[in-house]
Short mmCIF file of N, CA and C in Angstrom, two decimals:
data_model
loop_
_atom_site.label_atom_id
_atom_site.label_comp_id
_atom_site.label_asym_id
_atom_site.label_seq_id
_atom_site.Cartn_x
_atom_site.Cartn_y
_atom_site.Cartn_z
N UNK A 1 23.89 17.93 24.37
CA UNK A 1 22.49 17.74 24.74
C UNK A 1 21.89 16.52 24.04
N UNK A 2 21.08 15.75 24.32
CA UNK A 2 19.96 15.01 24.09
C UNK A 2 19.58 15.10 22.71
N UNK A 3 19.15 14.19 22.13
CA UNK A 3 18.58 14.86 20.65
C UNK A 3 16.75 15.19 21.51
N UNK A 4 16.41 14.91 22.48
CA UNK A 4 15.28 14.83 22.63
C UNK A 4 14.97 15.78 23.72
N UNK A 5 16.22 16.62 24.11
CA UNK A 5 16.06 17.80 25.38
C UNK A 5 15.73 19.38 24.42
N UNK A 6 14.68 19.76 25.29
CA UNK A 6 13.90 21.18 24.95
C UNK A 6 14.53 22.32 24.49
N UNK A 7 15.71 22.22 23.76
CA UNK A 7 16.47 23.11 23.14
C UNK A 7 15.59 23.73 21.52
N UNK A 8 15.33 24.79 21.77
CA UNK A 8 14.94 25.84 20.18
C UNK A 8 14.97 24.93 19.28
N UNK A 9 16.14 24.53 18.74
CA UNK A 9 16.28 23.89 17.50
C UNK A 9 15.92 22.47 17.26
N UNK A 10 15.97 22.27 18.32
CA UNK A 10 15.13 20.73 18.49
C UNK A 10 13.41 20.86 18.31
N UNK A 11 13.03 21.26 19.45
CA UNK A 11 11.56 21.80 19.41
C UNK A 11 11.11 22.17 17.52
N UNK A 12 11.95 22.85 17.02
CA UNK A 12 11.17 23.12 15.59
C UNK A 12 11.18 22.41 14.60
N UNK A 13 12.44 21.23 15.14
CA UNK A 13 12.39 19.84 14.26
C UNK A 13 11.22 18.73 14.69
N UNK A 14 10.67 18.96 15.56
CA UNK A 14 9.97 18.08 16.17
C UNK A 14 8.84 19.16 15.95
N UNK A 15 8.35 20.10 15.96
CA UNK A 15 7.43 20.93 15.27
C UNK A 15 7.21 20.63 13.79
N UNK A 16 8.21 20.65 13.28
CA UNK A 16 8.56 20.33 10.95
C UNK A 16 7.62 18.83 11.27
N UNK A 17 8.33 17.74 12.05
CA UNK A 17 7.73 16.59 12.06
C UNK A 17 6.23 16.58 12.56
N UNK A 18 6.13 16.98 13.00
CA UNK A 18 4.33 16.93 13.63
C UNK A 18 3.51 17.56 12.36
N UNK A 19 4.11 18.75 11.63
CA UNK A 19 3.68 19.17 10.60
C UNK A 19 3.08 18.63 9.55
N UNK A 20 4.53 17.61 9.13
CA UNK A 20 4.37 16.83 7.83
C UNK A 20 3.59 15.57 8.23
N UNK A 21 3.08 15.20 9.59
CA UNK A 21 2.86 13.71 10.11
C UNK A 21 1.07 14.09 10.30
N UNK A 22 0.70 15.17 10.47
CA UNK A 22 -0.81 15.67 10.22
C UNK A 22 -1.49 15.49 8.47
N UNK A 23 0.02 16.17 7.74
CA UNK A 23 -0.12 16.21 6.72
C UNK A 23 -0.61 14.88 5.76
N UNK A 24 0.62 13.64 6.16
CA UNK A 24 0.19 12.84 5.85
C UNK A 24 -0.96 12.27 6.39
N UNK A 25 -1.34 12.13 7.56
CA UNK A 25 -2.36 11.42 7.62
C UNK A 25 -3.74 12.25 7.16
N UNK A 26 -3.89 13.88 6.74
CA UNK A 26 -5.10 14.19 5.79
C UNK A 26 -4.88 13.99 4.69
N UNK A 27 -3.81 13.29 4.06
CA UNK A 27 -3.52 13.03 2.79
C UNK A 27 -4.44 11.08 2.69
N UNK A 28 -3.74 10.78 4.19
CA UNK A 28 -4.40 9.35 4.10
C UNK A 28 -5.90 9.59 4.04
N UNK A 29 -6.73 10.06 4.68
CA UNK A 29 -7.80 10.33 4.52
C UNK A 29 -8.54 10.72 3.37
N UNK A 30 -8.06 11.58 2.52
CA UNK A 30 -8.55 12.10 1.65
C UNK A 30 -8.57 11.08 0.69
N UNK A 31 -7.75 10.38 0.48
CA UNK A 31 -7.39 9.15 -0.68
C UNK A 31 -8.51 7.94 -0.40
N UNK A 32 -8.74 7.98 1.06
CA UNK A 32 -9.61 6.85 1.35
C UNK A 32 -10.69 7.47 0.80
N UNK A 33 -11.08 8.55 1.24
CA UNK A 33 -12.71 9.11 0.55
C UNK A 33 -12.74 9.32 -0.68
N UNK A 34 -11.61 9.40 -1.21
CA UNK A 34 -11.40 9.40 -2.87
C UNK A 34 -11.92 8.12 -3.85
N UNK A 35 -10.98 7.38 -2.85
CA UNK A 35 -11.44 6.03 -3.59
C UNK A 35 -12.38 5.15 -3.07
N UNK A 36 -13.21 5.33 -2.11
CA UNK A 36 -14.55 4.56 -1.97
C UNK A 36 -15.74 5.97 -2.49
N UNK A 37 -15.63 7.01 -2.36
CA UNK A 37 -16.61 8.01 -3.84
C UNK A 37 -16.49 7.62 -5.09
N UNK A 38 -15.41 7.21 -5.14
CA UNK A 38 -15.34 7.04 -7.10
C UNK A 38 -15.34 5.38 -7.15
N UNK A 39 -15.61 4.62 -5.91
CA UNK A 39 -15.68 3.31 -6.85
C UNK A 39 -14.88 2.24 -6.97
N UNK A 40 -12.92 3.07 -6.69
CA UNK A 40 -11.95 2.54 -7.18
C UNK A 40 -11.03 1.53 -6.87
N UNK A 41 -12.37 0.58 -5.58
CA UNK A 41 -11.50 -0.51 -4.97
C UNK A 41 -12.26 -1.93 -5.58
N UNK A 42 -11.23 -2.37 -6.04
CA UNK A 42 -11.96 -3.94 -6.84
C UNK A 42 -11.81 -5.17 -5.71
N UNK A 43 -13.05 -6.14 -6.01
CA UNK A 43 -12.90 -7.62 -5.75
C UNK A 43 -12.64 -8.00 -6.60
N UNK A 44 -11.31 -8.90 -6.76
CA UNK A 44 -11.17 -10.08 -7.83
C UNK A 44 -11.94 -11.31 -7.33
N UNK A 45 -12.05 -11.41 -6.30
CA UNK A 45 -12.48 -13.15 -6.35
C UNK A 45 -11.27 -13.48 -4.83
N UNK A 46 -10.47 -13.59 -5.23
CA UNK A 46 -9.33 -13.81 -4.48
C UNK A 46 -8.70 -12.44 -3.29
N UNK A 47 -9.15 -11.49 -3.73
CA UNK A 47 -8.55 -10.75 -3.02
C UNK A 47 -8.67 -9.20 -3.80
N UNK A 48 -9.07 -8.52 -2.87
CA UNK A 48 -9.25 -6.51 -3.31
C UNK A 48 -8.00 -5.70 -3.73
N UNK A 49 -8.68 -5.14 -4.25
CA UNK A 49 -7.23 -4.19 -4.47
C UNK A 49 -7.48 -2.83 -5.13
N UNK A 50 -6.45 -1.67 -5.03
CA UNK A 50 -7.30 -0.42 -5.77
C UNK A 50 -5.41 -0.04 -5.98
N UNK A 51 -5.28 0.95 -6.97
CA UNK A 51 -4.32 1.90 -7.22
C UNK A 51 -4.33 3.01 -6.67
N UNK A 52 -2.98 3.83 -6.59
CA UNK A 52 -2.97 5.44 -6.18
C UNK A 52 -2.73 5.72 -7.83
N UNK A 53 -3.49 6.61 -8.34
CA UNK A 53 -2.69 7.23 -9.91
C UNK A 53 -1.84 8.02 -9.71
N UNK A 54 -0.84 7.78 -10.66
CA UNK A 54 -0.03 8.90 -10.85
C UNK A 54 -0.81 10.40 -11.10
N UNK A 55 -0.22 11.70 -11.00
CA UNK A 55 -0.36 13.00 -10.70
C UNK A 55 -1.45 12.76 -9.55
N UNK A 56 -1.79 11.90 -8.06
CA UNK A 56 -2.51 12.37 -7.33
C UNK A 56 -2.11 13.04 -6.25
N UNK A 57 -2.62 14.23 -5.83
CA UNK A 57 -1.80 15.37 -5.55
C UNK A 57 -1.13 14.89 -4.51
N UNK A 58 -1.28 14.08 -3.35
CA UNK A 58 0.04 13.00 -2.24
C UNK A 58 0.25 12.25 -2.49
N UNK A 59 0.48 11.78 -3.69
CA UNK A 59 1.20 10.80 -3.94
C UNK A 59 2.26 10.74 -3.41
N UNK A 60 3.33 11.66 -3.35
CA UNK A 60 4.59 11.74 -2.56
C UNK A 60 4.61 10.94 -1.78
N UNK A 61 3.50 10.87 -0.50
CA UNK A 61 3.32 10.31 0.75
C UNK A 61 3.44 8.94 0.46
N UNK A 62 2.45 8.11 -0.29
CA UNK A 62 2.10 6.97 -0.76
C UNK A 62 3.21 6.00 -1.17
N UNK A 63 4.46 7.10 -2.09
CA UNK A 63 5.55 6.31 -2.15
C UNK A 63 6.52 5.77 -1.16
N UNK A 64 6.44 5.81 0.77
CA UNK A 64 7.10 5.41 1.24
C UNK A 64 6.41 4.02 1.72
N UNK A 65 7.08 2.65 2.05
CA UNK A 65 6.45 1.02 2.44
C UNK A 65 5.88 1.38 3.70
N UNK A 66 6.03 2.08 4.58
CA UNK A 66 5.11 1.97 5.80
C UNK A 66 4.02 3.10 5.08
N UNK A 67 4.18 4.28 4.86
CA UNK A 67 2.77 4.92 4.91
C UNK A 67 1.84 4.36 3.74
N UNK A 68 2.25 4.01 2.87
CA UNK A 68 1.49 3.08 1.56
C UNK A 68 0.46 1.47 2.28
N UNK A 69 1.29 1.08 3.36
CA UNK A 69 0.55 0.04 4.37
C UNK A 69 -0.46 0.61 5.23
N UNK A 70 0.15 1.58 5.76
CA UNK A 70 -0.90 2.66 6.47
C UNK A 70 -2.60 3.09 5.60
N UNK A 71 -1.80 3.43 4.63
CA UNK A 71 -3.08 3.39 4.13
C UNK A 71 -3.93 2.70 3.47
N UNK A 72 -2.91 1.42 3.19
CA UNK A 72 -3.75 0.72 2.96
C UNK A 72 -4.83 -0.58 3.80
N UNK A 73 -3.93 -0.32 4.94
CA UNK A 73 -5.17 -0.80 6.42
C UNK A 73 -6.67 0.06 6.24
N UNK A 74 -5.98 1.27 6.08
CA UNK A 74 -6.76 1.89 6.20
C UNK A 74 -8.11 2.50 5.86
N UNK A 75 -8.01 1.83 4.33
CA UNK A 75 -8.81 1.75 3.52
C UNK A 75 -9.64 0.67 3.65
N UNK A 76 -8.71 -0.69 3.97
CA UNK A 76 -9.48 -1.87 3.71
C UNK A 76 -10.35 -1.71 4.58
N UNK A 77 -10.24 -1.03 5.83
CA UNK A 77 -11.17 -1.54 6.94
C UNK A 77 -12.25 -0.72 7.08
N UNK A 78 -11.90 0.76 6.18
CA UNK A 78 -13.14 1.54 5.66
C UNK A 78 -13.88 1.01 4.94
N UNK A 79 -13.05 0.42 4.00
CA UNK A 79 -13.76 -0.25 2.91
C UNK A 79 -15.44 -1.43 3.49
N UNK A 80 -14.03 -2.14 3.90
CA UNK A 80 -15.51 -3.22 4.62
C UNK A 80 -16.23 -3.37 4.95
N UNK A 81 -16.26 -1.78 5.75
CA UNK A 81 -18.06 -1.69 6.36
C UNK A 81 -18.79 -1.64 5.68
N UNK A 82 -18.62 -1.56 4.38
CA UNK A 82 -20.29 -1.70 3.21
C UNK A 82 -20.04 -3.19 2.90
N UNK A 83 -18.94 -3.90 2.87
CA UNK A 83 -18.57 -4.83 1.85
C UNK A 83 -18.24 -5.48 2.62
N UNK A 84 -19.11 -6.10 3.68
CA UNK A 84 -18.67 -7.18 4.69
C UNK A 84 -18.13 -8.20 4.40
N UNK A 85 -18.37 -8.88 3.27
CA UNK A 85 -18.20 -10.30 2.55
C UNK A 85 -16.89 -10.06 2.23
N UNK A 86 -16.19 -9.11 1.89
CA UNK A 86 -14.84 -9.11 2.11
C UNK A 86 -14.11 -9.08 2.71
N UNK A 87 -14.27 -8.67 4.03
CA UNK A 87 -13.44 -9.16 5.15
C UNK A 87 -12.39 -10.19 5.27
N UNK A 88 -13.03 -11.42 4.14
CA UNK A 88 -11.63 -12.41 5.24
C UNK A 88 -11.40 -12.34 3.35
N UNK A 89 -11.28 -11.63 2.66
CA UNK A 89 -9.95 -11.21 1.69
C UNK A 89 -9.00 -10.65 2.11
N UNK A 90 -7.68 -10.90 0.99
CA UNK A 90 -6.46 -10.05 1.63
C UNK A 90 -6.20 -8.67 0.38
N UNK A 91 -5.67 -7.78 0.80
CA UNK A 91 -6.06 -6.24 0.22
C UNK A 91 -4.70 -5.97 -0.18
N UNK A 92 -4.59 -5.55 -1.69
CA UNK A 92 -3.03 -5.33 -2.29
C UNK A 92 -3.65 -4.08 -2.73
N UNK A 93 -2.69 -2.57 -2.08
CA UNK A 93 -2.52 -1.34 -2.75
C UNK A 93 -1.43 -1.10 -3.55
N UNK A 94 -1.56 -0.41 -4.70
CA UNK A 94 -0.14 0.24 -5.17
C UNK A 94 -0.10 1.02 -5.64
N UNK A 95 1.03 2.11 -5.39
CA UNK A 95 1.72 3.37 -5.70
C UNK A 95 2.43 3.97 -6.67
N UNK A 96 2.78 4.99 -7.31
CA UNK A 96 3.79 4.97 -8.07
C UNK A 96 4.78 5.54 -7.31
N UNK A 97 5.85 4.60 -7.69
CA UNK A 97 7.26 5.25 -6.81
C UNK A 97 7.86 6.35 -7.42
N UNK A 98 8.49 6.08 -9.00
CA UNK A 98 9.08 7.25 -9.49
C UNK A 98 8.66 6.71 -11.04
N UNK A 99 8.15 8.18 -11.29
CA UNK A 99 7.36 7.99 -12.45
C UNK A 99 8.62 7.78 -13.55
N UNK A 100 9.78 8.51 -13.42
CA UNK A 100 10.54 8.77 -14.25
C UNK A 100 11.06 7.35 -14.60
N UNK A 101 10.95 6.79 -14.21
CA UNK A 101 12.00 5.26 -14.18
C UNK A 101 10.82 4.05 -14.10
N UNK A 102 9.32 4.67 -14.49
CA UNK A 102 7.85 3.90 -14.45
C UNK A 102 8.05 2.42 -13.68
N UNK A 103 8.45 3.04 -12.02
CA UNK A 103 8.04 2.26 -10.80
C UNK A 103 7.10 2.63 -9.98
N UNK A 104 6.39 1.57 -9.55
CA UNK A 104 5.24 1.78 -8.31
C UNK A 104 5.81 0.40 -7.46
N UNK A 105 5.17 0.93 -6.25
CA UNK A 105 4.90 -0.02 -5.24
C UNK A 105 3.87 -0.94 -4.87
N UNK A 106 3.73 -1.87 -4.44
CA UNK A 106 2.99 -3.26 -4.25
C UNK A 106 3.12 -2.89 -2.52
N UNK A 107 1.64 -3.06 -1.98
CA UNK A 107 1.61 -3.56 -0.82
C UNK A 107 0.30 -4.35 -0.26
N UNK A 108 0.44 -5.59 0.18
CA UNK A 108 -0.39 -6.45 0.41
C UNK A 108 -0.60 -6.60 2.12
N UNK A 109 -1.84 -6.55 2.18
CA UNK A 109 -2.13 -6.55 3.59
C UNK A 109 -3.40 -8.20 4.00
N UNK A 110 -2.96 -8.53 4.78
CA UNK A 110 -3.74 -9.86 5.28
C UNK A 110 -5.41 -9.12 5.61
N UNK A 111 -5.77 -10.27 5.31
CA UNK A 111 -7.27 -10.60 5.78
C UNK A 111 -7.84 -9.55 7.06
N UNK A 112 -8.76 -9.03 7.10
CA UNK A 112 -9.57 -8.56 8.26
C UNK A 112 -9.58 -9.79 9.49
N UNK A 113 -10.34 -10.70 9.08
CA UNK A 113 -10.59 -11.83 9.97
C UNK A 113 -9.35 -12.83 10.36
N UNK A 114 -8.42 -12.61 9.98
CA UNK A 114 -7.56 -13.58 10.30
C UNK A 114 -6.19 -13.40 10.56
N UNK A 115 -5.11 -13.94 11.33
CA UNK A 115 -4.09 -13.37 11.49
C UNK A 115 -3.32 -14.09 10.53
N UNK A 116 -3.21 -13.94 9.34
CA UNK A 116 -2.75 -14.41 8.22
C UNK A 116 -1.12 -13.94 8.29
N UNK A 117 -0.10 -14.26 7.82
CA UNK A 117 1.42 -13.87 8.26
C UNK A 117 1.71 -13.31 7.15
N UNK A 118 2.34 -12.16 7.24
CA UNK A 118 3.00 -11.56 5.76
C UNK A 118 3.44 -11.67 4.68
N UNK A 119 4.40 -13.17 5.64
CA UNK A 119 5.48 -14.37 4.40
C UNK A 119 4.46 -14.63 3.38
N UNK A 120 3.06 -14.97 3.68
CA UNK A 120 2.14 -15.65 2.70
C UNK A 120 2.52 -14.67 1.24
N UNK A 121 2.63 -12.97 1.90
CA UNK A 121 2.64 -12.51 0.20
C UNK A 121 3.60 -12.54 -0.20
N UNK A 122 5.31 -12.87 0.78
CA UNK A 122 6.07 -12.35 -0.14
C UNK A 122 6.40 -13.52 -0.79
N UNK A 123 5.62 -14.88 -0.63
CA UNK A 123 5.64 -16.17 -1.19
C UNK A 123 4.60 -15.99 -2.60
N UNK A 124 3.36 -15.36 -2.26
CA UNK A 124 2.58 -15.05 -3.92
C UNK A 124 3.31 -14.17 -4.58
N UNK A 125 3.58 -13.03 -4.00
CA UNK A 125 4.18 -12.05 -4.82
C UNK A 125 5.32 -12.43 -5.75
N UNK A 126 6.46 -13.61 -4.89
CA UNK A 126 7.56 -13.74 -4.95
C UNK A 126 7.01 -14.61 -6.33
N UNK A 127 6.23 -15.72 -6.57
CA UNK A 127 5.87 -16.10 -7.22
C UNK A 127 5.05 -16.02 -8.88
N UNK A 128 4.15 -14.80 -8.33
CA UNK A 128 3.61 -14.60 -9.30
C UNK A 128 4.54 -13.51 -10.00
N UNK A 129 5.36 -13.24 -9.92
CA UNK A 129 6.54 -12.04 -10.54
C UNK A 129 7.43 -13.37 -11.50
N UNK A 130 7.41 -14.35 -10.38
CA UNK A 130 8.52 -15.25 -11.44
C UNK A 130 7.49 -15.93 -12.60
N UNK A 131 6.23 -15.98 -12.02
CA UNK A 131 5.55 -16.49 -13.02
C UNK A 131 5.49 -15.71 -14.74
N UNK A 132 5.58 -14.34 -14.28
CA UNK A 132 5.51 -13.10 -15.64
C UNK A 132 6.74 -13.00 -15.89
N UNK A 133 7.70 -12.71 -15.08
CA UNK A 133 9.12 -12.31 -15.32
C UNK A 133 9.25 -10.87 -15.55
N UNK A 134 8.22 -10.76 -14.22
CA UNK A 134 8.15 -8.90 -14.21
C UNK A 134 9.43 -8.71 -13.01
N UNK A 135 9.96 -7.52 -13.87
CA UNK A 135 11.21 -6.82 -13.11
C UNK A 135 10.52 -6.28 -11.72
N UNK A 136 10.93 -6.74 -10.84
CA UNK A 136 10.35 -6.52 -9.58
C UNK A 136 11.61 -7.14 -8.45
N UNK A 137 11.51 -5.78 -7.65
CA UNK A 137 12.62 -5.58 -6.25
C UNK A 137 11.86 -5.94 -4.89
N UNK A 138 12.79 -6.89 -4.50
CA UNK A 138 12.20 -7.54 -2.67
C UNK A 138 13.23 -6.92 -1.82
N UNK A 139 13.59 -5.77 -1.93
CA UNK A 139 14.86 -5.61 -0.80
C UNK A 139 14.30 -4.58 -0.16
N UNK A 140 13.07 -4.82 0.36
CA UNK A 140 11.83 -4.01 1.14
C UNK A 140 12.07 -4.90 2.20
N UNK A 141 12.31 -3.98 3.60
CA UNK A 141 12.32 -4.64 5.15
C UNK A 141 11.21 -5.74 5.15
N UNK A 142 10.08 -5.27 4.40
CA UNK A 142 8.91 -5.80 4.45
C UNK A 142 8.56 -6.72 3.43
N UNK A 143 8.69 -8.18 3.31
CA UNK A 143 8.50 -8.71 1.92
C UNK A 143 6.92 -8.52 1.54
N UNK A 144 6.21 -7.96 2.23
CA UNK A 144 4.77 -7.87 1.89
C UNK A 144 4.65 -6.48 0.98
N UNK A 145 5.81 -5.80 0.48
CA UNK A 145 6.29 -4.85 -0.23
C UNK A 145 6.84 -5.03 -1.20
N UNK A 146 6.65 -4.70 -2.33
CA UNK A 146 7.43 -4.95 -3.61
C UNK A 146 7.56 -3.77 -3.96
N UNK A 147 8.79 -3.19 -5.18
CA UNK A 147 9.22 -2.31 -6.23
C UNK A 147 8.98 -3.04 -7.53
N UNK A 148 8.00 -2.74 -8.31
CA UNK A 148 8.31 -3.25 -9.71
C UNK A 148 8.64 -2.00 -10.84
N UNK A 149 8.23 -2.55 -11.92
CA UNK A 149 7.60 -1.92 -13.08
C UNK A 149 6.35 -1.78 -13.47
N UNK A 150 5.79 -0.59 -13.78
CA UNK A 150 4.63 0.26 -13.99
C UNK A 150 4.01 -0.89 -15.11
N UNK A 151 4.23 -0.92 -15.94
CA UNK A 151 4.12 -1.96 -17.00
C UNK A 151 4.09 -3.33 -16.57
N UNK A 152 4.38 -4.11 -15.45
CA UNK A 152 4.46 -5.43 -15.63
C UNK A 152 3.23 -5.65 -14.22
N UNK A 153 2.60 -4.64 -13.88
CA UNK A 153 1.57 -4.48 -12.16
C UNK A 153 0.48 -5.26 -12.91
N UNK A 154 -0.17 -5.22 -13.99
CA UNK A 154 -1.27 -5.42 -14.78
C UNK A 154 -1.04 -7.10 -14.70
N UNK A 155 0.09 -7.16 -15.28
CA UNK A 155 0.48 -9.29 -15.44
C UNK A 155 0.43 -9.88 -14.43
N UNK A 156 0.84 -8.59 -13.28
CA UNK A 156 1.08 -8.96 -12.31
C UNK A 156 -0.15 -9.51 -11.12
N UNK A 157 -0.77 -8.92 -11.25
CA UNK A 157 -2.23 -9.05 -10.69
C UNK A 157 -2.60 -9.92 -11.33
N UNK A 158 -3.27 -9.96 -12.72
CA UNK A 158 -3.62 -11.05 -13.29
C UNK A 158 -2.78 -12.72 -12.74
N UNK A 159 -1.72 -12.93 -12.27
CA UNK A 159 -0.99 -13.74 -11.99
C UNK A 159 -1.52 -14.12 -10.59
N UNK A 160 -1.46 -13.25 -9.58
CA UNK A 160 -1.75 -12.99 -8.45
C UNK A 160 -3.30 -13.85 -8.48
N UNK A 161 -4.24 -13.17 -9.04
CA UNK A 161 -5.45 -13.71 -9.50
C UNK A 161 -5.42 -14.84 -9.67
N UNK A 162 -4.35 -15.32 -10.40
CA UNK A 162 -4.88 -17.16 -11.33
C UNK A 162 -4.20 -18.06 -9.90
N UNK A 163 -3.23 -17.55 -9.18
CA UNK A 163 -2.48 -18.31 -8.29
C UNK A 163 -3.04 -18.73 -6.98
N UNK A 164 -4.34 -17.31 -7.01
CA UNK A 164 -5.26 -17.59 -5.72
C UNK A 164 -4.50 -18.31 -4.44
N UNK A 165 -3.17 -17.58 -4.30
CA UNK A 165 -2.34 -18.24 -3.21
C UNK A 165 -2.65 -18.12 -2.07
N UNK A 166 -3.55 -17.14 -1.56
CA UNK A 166 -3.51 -16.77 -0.25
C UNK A 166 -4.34 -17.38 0.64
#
């Protein structure tokens, strides 16, 4: 059979998936109202950005490169409606991947106003990492995705900041 024909056991895998795919997206939601209630999305000058903290209760979700982009569209464009003047900034979220091994994720999303190309970050990113000599992984489908170290996100931004690449 089909992986996609109306057989029992199919149907409840594709039931599990609809499950967890609601799930995440009230997880996306909730994080967005989380962090425009508390405050927790910054302008640098150059470009916005906010964290997921570690212990937040979906974080799970947050650690995969597409739903971490997901939400972080998702935010920005919530975001903006108070904060119009930010619009044609570009918006870097990040995650913690695995606390145990103190990695998070980097994800940078282009401008509201402009069709800005992805390469642009994985050219700052790529850059401002060599600029610190923060341990940081590009073998993300997506170079607008990074793996670093928990410890080197702080230099890292700050870098990001002074390079005003975008």
């Amino acid at each position: 059979p089909s992986p996609l024909s109306p057989h029992r056991n199919n149907m409840s895998k594709v039931q599990a998936g609809l499950e967890i795919a609601k799930q995440q997206q009230t997880a996306i939601v909730a994080q967005v109202r989380n962090f425009i209630d508390t405050h927790q999305v910054v302008c640098t000058g150059p470009f916005i950005y906010a964290y997921v903290e570690e212990g937040t209760p979906s974080v799970k979700y947050f650690s995969k490169p597409m739903t971490l982009c997901k939400l972080a569209r998702f935010l920005r464009e919530s975001w903006i409606i108070s904060n119009k003047r930010a619009k044609d900034l570009p918006f870097i979220l990040s995650a913690p991947l695995n606390v145990s091994e103190g990695t998070c994720l980097i994800a940078g999303i282009p401008p509201h106003s402009e069709d800005t190309h992805r390469s642009e970050f994985t050219r700052a990113f790529q850059h401002a990492a060599d600029r610190i000599q923060a341990r940081a992984n590009f073998n993300h489908f997506d170079g607008s995705v990074i793996e670093m170290k928990m410890e080197d996100r702080g230099k890292f931004f700050d870098a990001l900041t002074a390079l005003s690449a975008f």
